[in-house]
mmCIF file with all atom_site columns, C-alpha atoms in Angstrom:
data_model
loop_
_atom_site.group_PDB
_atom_site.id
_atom_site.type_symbol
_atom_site.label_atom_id
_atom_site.label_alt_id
_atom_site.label_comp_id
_atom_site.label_asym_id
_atom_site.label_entity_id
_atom_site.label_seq_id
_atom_site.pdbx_PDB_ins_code
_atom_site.Cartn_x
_atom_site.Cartn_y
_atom_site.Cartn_z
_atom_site.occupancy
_atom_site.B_iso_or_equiv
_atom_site.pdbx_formal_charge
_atom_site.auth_seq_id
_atom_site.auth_comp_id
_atom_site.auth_asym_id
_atom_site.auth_atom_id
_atom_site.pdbx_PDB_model_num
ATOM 1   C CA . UNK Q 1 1   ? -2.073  -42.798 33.046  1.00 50.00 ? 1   UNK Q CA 1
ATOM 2   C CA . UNK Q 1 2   ? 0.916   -44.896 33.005  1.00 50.00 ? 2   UNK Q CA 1
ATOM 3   C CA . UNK Q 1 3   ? 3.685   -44.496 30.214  1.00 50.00 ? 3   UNK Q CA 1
ATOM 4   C CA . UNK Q 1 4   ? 3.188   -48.423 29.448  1.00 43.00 ? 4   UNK Q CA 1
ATOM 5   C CA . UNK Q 1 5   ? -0.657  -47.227 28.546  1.00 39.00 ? 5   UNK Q CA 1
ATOM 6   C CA . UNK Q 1 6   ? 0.325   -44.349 26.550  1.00 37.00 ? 6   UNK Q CA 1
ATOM 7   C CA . UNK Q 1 7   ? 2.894   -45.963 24.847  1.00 45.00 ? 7   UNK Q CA 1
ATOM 8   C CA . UNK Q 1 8   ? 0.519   -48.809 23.796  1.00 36.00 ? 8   UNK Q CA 1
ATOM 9   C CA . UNK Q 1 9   ? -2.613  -46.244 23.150  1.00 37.00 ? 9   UNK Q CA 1
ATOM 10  C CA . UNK Q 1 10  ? 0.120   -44.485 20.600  1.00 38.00 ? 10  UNK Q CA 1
ATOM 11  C CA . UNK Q 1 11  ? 0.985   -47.844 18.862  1.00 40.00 ? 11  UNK Q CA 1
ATOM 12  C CA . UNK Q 1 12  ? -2.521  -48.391 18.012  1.00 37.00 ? 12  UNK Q CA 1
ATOM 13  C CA . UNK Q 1 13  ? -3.169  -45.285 16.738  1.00 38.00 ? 13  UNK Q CA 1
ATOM 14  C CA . UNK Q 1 14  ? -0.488  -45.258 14.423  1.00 41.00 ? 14  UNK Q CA 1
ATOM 15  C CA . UNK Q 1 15  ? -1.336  -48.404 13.317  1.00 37.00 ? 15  UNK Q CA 1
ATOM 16  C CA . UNK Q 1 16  ? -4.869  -47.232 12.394  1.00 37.00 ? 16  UNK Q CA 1
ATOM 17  C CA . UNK Q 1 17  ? -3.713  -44.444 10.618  1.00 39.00 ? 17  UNK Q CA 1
ATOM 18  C CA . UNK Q 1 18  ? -1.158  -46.007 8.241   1.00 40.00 ? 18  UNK Q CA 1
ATOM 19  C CA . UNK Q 1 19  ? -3.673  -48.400 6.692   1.00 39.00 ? 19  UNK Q CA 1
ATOM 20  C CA . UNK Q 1 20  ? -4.384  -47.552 4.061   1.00 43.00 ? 20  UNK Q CA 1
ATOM 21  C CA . UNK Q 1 21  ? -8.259  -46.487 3.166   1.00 53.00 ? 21  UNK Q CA 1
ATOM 22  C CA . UNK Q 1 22  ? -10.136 -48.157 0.095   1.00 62.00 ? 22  UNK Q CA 1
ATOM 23  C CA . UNK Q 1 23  ? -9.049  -46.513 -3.049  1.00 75.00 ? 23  UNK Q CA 1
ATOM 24  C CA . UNK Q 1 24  ? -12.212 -45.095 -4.641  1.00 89.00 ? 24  UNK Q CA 1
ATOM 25  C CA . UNK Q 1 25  ? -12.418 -45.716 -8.569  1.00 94.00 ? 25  UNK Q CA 1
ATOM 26  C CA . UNK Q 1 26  ? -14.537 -43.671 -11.130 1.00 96.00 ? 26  UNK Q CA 1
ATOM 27  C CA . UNK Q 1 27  ? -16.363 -45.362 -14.218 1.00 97.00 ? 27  UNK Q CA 1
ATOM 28  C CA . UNK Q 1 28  ? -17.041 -43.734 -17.743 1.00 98.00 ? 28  UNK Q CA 1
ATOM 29  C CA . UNK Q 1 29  ? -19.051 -44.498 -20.455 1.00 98.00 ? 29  UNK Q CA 1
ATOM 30  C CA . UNK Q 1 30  ? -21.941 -43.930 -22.774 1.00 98.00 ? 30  UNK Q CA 1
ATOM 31  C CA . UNK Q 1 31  ? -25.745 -44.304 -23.079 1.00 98.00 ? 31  UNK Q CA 1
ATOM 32  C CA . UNK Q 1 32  ? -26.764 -44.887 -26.250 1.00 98.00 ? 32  UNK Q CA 1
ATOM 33  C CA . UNK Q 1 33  ? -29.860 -45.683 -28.618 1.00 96.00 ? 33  UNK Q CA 1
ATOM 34  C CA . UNK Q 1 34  ? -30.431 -48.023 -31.145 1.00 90.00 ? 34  UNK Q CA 1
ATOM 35  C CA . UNK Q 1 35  ? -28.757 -46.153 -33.992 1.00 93.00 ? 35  UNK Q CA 1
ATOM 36  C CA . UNK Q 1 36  ? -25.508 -45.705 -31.511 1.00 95.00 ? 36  UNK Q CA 1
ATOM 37  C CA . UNK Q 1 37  ? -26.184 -42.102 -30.953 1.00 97.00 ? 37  UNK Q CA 1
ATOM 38  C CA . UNK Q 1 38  ? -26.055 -40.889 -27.489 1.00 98.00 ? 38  UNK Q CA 1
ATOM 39  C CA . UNK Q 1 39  ? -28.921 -40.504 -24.838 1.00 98.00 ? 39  UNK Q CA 1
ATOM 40  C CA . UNK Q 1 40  ? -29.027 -36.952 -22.995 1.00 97.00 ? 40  UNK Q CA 1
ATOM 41  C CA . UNK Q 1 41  ? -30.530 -36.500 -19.451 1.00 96.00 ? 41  UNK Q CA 1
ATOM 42  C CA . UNK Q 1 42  ? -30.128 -40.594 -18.784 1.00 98.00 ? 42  UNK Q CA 1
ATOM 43  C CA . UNK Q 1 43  ? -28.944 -41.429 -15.136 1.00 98.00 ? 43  UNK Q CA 1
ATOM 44  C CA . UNK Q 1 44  ? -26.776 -44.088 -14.198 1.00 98.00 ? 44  UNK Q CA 1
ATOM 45  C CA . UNK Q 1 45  ? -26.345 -45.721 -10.745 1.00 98.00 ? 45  UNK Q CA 1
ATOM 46  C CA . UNK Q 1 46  ? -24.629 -47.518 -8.660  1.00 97.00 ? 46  UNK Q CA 1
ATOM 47  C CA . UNK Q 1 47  ? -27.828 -50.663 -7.588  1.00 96.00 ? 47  UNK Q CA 1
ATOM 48  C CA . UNK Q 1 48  ? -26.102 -51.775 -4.667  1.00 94.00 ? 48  UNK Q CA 1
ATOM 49  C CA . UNK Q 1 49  ? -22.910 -51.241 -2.399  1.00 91.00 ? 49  UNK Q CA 1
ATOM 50  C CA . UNK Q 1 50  ? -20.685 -54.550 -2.625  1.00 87.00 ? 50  UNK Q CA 1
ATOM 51  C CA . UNK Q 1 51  ? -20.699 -56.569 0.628   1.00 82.00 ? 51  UNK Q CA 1
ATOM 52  C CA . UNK Q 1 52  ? -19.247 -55.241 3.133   1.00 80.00 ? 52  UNK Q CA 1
ATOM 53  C CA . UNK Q 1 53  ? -19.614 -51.289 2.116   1.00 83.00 ? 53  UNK Q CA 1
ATOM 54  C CA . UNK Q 1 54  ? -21.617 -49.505 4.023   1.00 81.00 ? 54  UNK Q CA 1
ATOM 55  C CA . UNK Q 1 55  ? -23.860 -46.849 2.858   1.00 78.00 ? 55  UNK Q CA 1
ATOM 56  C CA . UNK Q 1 56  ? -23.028 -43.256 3.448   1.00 71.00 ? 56  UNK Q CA 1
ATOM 57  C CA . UNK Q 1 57  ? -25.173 -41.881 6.108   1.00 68.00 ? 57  UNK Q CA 1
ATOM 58  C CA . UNK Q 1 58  ? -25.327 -37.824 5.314   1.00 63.00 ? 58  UNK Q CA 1
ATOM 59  C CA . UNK Q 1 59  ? -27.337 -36.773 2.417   1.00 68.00 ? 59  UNK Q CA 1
ATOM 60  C CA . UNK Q 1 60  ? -27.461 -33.346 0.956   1.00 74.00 ? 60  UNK Q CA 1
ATOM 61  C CA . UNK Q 1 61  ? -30.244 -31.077 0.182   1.00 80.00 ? 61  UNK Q CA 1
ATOM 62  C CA . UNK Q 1 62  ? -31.654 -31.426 -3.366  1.00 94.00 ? 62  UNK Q CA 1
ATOM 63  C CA . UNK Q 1 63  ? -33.135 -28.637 -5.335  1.00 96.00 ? 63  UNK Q CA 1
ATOM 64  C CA . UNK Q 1 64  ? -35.278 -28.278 -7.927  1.00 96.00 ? 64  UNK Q CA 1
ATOM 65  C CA . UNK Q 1 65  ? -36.436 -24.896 -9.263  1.00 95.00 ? 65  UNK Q CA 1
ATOM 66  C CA . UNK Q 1 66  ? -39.775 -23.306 -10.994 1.00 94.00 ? 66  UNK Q CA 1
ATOM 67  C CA . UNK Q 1 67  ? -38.184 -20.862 -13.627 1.00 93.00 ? 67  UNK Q CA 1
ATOM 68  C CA . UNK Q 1 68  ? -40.068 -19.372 -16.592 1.00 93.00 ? 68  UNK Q CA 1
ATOM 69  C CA . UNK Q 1 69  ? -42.794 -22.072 -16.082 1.00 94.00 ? 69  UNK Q CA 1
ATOM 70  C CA . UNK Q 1 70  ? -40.603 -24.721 -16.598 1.00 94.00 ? 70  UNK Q CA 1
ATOM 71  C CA . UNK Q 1 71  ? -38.610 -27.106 -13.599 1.00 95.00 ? 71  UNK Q CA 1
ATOM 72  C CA . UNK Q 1 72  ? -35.126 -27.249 -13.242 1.00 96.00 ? 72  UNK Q CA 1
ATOM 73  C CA . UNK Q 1 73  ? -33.335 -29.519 -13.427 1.00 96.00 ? 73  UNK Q CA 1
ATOM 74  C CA . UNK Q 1 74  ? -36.339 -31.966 -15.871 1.00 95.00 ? 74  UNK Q CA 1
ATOM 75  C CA . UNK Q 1 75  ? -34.464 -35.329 -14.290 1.00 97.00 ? 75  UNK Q CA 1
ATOM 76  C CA . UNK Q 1 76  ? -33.297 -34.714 -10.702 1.00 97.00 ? 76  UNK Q CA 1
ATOM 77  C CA . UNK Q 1 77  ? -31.804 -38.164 -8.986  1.00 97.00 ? 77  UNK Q CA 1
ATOM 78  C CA . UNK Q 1 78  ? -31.601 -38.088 -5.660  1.00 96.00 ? 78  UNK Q CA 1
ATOM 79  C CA . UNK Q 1 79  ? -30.314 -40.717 -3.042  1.00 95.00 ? 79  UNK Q CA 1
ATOM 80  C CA . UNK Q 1 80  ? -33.137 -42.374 -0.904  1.00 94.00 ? 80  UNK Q CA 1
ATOM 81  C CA . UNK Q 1 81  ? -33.563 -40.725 2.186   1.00 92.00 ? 81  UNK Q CA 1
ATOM 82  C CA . UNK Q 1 82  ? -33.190 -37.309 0.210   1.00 94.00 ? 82  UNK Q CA 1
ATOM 83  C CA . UNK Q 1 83  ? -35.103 -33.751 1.152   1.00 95.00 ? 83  UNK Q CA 1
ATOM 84  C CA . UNK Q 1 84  ? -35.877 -31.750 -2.252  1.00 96.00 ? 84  UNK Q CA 1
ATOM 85  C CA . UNK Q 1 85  ? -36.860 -28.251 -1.636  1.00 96.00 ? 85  UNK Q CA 1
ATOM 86  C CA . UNK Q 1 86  ? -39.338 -26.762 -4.450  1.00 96.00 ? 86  UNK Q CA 1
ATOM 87  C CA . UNK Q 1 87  ? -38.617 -22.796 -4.516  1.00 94.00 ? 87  UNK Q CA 1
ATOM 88  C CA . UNK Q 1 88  ? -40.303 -21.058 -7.080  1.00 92.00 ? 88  UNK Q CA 1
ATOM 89  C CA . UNK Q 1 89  ? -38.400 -17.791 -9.052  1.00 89.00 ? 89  UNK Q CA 1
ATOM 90  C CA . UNK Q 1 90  ? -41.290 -17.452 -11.034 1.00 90.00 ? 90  UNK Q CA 1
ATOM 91  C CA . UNK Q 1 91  ? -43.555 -14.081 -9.951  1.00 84.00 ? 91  UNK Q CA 1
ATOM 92  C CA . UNK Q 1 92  ? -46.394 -16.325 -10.091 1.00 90.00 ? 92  UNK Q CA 1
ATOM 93  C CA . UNK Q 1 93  ? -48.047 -19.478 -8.044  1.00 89.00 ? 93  UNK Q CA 1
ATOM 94  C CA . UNK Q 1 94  ? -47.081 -22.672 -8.751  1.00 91.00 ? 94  UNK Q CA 1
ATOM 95  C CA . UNK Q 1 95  ? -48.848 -25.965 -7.063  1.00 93.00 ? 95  UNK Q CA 1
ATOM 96  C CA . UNK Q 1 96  ? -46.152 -28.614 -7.517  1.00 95.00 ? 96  UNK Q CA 1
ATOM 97  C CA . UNK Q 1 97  ? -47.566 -32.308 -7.049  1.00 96.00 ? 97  UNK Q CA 1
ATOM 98  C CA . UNK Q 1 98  ? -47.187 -35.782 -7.659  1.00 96.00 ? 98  UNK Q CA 1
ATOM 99  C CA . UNK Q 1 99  ? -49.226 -38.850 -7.592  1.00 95.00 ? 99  UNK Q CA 1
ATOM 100 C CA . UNK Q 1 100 ? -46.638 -41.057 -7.899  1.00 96.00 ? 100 UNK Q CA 1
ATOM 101 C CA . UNK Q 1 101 ? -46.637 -44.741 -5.965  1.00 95.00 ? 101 UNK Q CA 1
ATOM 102 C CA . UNK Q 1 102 ? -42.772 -43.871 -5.171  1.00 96.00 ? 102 UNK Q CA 1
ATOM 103 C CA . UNK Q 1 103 ? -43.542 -40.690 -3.490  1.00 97.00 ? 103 UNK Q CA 1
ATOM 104 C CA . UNK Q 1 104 ? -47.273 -38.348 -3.712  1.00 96.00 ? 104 UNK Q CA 1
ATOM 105 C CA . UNK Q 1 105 ? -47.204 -35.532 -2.372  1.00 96.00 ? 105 UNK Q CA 1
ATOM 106 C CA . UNK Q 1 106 ? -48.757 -31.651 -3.108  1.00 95.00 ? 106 UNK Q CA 1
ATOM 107 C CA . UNK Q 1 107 ? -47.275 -28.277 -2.159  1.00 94.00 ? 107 UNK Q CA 1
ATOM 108 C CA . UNK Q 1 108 ? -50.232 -26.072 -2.540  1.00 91.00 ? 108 UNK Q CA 1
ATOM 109 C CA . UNK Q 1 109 ? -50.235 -22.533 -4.266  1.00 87.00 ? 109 UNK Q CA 1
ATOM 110 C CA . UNK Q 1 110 ? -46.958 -20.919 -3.572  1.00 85.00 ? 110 UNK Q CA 1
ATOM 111 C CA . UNK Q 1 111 ? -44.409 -18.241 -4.386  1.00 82.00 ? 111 UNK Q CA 1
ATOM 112 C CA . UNK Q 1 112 ? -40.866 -18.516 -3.530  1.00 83.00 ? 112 UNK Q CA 1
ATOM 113 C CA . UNK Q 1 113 ? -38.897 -20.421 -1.038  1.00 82.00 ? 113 UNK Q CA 1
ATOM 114 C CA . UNK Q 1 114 ? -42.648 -20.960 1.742   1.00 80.00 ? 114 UNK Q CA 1
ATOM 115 C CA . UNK Q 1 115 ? -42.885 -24.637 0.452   1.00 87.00 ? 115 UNK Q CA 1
ATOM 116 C CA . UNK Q 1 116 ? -41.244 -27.127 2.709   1.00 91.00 ? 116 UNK Q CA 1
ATOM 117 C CA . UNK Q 1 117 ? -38.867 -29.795 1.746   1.00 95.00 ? 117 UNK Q CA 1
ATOM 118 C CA . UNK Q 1 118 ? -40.310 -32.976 0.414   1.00 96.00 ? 118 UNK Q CA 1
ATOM 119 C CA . UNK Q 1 119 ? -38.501 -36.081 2.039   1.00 95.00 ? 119 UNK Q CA 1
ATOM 120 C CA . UNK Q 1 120 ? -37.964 -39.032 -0.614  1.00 96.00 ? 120 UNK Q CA 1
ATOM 121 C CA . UNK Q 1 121 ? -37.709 -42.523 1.361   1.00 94.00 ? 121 UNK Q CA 1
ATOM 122 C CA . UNK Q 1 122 ? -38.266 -44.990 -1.047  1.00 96.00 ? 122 UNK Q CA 1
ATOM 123 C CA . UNK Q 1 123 ? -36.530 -45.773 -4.433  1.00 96.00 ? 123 UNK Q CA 1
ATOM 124 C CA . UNK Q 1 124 ? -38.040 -45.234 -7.779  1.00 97.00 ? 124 UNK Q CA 1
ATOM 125 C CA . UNK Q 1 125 ? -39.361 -42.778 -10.189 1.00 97.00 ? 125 UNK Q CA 1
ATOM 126 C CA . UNK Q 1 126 ? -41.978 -40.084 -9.057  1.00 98.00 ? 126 UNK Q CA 1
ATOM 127 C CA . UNK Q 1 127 ? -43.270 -37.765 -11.884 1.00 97.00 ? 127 UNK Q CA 1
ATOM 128 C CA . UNK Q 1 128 ? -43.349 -34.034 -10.646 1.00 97.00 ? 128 UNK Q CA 1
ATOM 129 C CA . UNK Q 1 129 ? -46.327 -31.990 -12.250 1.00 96.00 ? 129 UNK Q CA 1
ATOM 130 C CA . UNK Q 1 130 ? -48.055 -28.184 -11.577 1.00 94.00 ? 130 UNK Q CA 1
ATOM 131 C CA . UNK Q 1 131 ? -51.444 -28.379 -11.067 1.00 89.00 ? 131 UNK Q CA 1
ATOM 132 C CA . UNK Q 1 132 ? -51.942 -24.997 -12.614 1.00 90.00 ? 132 UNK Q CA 1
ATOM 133 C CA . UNK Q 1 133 ? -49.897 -25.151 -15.375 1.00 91.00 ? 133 UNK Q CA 1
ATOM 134 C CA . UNK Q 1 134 ? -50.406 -28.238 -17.387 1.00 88.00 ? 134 UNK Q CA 1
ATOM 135 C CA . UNK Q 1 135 ? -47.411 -28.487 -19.437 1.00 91.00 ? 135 UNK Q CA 1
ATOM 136 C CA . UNK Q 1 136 ? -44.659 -28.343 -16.697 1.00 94.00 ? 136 UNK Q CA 1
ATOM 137 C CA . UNK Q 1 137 ? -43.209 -32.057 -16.228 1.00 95.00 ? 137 UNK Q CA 1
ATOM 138 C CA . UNK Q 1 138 ? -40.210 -33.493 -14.360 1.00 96.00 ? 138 UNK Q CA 1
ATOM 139 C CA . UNK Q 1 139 ? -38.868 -36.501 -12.315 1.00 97.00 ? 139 UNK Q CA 1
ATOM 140 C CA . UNK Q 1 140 ? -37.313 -37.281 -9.282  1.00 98.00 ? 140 UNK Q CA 1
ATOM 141 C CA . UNK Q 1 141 ? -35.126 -40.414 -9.544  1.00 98.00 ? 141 UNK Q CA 1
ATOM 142 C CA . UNK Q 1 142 ? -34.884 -41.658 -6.134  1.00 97.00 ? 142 UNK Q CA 1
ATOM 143 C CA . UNK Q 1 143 ? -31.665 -44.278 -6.499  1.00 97.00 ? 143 UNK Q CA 1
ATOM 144 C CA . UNK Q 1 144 ? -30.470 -46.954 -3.997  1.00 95.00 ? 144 UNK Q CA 1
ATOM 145 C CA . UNK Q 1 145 ? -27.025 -45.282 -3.419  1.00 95.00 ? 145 UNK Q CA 1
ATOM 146 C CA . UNK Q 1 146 ? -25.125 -41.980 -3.617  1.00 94.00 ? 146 UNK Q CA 1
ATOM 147 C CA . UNK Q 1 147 ? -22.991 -43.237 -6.821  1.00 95.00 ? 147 UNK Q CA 1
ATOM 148 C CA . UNK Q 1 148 ? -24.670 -41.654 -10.059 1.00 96.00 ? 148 UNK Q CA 1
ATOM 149 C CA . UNK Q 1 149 ? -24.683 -39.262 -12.977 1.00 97.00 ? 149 UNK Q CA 1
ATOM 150 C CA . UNK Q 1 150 ? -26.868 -37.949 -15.350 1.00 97.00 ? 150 UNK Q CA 1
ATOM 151 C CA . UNK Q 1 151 ? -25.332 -37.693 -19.052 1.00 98.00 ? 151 UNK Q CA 1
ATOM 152 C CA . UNK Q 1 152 ? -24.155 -35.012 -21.160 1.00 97.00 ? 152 UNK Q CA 1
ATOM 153 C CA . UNK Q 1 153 ? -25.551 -34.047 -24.603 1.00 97.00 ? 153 UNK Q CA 1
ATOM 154 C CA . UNK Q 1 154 ? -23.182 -36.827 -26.216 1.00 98.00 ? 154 UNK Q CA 1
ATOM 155 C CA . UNK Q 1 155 ? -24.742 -39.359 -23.790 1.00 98.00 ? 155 UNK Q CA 1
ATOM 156 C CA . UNK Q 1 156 ? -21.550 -39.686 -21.736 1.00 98.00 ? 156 UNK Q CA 1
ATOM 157 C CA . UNK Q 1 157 ? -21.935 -39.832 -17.951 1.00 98.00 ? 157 UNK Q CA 1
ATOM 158 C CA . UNK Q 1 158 ? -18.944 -40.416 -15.335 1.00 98.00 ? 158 UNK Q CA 1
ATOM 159 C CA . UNK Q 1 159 ? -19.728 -42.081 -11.785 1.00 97.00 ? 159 UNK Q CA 1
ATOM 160 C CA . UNK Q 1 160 ? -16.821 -41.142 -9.478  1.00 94.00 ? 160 UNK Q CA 1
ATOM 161 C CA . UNK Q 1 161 ? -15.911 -41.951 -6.029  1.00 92.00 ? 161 UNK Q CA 1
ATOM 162 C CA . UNK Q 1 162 ? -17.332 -45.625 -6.665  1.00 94.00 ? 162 UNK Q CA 1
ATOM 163 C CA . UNK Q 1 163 ? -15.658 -48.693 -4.137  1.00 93.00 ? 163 UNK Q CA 1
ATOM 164 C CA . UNK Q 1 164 ? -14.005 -51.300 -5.522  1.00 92.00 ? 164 UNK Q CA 1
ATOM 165 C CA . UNK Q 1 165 ? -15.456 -54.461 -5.768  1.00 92.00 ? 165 UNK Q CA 1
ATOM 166 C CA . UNK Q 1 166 ? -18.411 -56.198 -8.030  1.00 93.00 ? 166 UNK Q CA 1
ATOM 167 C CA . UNK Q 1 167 ? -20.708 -53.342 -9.019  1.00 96.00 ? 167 UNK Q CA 1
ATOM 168 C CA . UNK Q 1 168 ? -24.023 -53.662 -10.166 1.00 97.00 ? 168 UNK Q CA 1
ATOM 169 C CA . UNK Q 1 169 ? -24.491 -50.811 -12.164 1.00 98.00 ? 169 UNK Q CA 1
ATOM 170 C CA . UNK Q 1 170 ? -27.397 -49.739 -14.269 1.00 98.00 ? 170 UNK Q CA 1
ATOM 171 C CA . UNK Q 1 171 ? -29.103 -46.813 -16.306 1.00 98.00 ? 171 UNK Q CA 1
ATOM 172 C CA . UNK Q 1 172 ? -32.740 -45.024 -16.464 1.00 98.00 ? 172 UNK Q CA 1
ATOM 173 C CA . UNK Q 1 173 ? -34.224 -42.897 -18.991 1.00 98.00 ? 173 UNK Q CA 1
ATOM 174 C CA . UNK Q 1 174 ? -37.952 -41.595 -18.945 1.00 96.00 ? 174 UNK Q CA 1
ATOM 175 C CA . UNK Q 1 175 ? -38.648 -42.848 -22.058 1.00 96.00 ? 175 UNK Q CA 1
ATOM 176 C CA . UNK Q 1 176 ? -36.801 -46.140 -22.035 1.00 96.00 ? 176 UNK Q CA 1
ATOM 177 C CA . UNK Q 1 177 ? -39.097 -48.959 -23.117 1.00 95.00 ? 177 UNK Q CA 1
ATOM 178 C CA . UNK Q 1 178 ? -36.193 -51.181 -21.372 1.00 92.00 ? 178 UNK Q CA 1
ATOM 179 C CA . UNK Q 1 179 ? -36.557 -52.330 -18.089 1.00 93.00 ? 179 UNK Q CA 1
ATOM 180 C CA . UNK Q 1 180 ? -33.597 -50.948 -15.016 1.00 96.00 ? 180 UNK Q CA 1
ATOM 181 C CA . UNK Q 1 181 ? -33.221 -54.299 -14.225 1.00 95.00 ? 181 UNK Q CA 1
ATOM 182 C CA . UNK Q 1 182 ? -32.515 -55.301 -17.260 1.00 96.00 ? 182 UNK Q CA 1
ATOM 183 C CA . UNK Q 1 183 ? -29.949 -52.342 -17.844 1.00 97.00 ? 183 UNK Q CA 1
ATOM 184 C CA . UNK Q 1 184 ? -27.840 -53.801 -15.186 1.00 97.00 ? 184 UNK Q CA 1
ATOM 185 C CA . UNK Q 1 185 ? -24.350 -54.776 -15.860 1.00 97.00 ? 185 UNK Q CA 1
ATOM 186 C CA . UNK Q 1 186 ? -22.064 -57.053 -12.872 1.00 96.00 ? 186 UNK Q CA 1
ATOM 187 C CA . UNK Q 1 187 ? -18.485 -54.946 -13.519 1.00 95.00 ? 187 UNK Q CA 1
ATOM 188 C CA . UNK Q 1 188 ? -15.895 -55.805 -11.653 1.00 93.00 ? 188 UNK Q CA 1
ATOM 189 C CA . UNK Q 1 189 ? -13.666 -52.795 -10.476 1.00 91.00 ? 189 UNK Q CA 1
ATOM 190 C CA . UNK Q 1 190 ? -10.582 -52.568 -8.822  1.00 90.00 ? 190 UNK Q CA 1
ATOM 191 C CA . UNK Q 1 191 ? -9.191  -49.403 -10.658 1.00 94.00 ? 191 UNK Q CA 1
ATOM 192 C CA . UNK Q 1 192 ? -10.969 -46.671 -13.224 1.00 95.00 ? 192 UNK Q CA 1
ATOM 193 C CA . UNK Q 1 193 ? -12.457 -47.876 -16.250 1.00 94.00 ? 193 UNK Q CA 1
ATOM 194 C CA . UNK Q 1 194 ? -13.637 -46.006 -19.393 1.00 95.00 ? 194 UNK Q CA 1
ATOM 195 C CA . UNK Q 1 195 ? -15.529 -47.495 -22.605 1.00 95.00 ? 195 UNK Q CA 1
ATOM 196 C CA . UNK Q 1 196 ? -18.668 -48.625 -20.401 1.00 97.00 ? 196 UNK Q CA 1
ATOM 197 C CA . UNK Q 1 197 ? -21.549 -48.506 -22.700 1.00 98.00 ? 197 UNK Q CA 1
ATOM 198 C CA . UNK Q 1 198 ? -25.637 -48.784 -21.943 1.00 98.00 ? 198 UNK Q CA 1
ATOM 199 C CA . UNK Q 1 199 ? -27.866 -49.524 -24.543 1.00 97.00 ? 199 UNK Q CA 1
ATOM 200 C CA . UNK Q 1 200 ? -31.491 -48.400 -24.211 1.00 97.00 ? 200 UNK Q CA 1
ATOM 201 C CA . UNK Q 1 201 ? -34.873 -48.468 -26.617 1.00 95.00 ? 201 UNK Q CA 1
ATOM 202 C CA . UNK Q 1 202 ? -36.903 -45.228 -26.097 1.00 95.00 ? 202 UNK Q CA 1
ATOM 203 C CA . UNK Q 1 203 ? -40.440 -44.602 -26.544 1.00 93.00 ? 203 UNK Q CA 1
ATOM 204 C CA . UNK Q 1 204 ? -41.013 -41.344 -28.877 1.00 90.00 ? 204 UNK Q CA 1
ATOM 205 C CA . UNK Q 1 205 ? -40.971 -38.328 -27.331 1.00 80.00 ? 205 UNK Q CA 1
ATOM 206 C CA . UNK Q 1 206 ? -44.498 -36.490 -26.361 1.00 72.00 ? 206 UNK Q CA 1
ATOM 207 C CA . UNK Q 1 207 ? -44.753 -32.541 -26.215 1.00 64.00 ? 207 UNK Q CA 1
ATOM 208 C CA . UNK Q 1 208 ? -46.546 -30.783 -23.932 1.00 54.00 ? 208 UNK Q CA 1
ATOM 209 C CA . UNK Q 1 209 ? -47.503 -27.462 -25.257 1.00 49.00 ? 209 UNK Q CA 1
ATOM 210 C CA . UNK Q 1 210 ? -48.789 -24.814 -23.003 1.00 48.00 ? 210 UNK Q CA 1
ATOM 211 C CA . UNK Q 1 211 ? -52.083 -24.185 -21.879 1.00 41.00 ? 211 UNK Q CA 1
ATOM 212 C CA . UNK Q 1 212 ? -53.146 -20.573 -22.726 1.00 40.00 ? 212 UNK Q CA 1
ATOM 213 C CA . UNK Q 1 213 ? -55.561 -18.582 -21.380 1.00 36.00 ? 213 UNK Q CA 1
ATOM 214 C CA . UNK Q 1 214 ? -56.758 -17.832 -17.502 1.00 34.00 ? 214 UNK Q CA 1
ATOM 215 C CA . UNK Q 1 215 ? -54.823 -20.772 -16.190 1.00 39.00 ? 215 UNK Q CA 1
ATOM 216 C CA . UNK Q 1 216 ? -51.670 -20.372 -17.569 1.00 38.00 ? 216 UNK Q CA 1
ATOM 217 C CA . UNK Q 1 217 ? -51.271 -16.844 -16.628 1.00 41.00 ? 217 UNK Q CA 1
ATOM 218 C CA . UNK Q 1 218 ? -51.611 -17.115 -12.493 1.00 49.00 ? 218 UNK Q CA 1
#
């Protein structure tokens, strides 16, 4: 290779590498309820990349756990295109299932880590249930893109690593009587920004108490 093509190969590399990459810009805020109080365990996400950002291609691995009868994490978001593995740590069988239109699946009587991975290819919620014991409830948030968070206790949640740009970004709660899309707020971002606040209405809470006797007890 000639020192003309070397020299030339060299300028373009070092061209490439002193642009500089797209700074990436986190956004804080609240959920809150009517009163103004704060909304635990709500998720907010990024809709859609800006034009012109392309999605991230690798995923990671989701979990979410069976312990003392209960799942864990309740609210799990996941990207689309996630795998969620179901291991179980109670000493018992658990038949995980869902009959969701997002995503319906089962996982039949198990112990442990034998279940395999669900995959989670379309976006939306999918209610996670055990077929043998009645009161154990969770979701799977399966959101457009990799930019979320779920809130604290004080309903504050912090989405970092977001592009710049116009940013559609909205919030979900299981119990919110209002509408994603109509959650969704057009911010324009070109550094961080704090004081971002979601509104939501929820629906009252329901319990689920456990079912006692022979089911309950496998």
């Amino acid at each position: 290779m000639s020192r003309i093509v070397v020299g030339v190969i060299f300028s373009v590399l070092s061209l490439v590498l002193m642009v500089p990459s797209a700074p990436a810009v986190t956004i804080a805020g609240r959920v809150v309820g009517a009163d103004g109080q704060g909304i635990a365990h709500a998720v907010v996400f990024l809709q859609a990349l800006p034009a012109g950002v392309q999605q991230p291609t690798q995923t990671q691995p989701a979990v979410m756990d069976q312990v003392h009868k209960t799942f864990v994490p309740a609210v799990l978001p996941v990207v689309v295109g996630s795998a969620v593995h179901f291991p179980n740590h109670d000493q018992i069988h658990h038949h995980v299932y869902s009959f969701s239109r997002t995503k319906s699946f089962e996982l039949p009587l198990y112990k442990g880590e034998e279940a395999s991975p669900v995959l989670f290819d379309k976006a939306g919620v999918v209610k996670i249930g055990c077929n043998i014991h009645d009161w154990m409830a969770a979701v799977v948030l399966v959101v457009p893109t990799p930019f979320y968070a779920v809130t604290n206790e004080a309903g504050e949640f912090t989405v970092s690593g977001l592009p710049t740009g116009i940013l559609p970004l909205a919030a979900w709660h299981e119990l919110s009587q209002t509408k994603v899309e109509e959650t969704i707020q057009q911010i324009r971002v070109e550094q961080d920004m704090v004081g971002v606040t979601f509104s939501l209405s929820l629906a009252p809470a329901r319990t689920r108490l456990p079912v006692q006797g022979v089911r309950g007890s496998r």
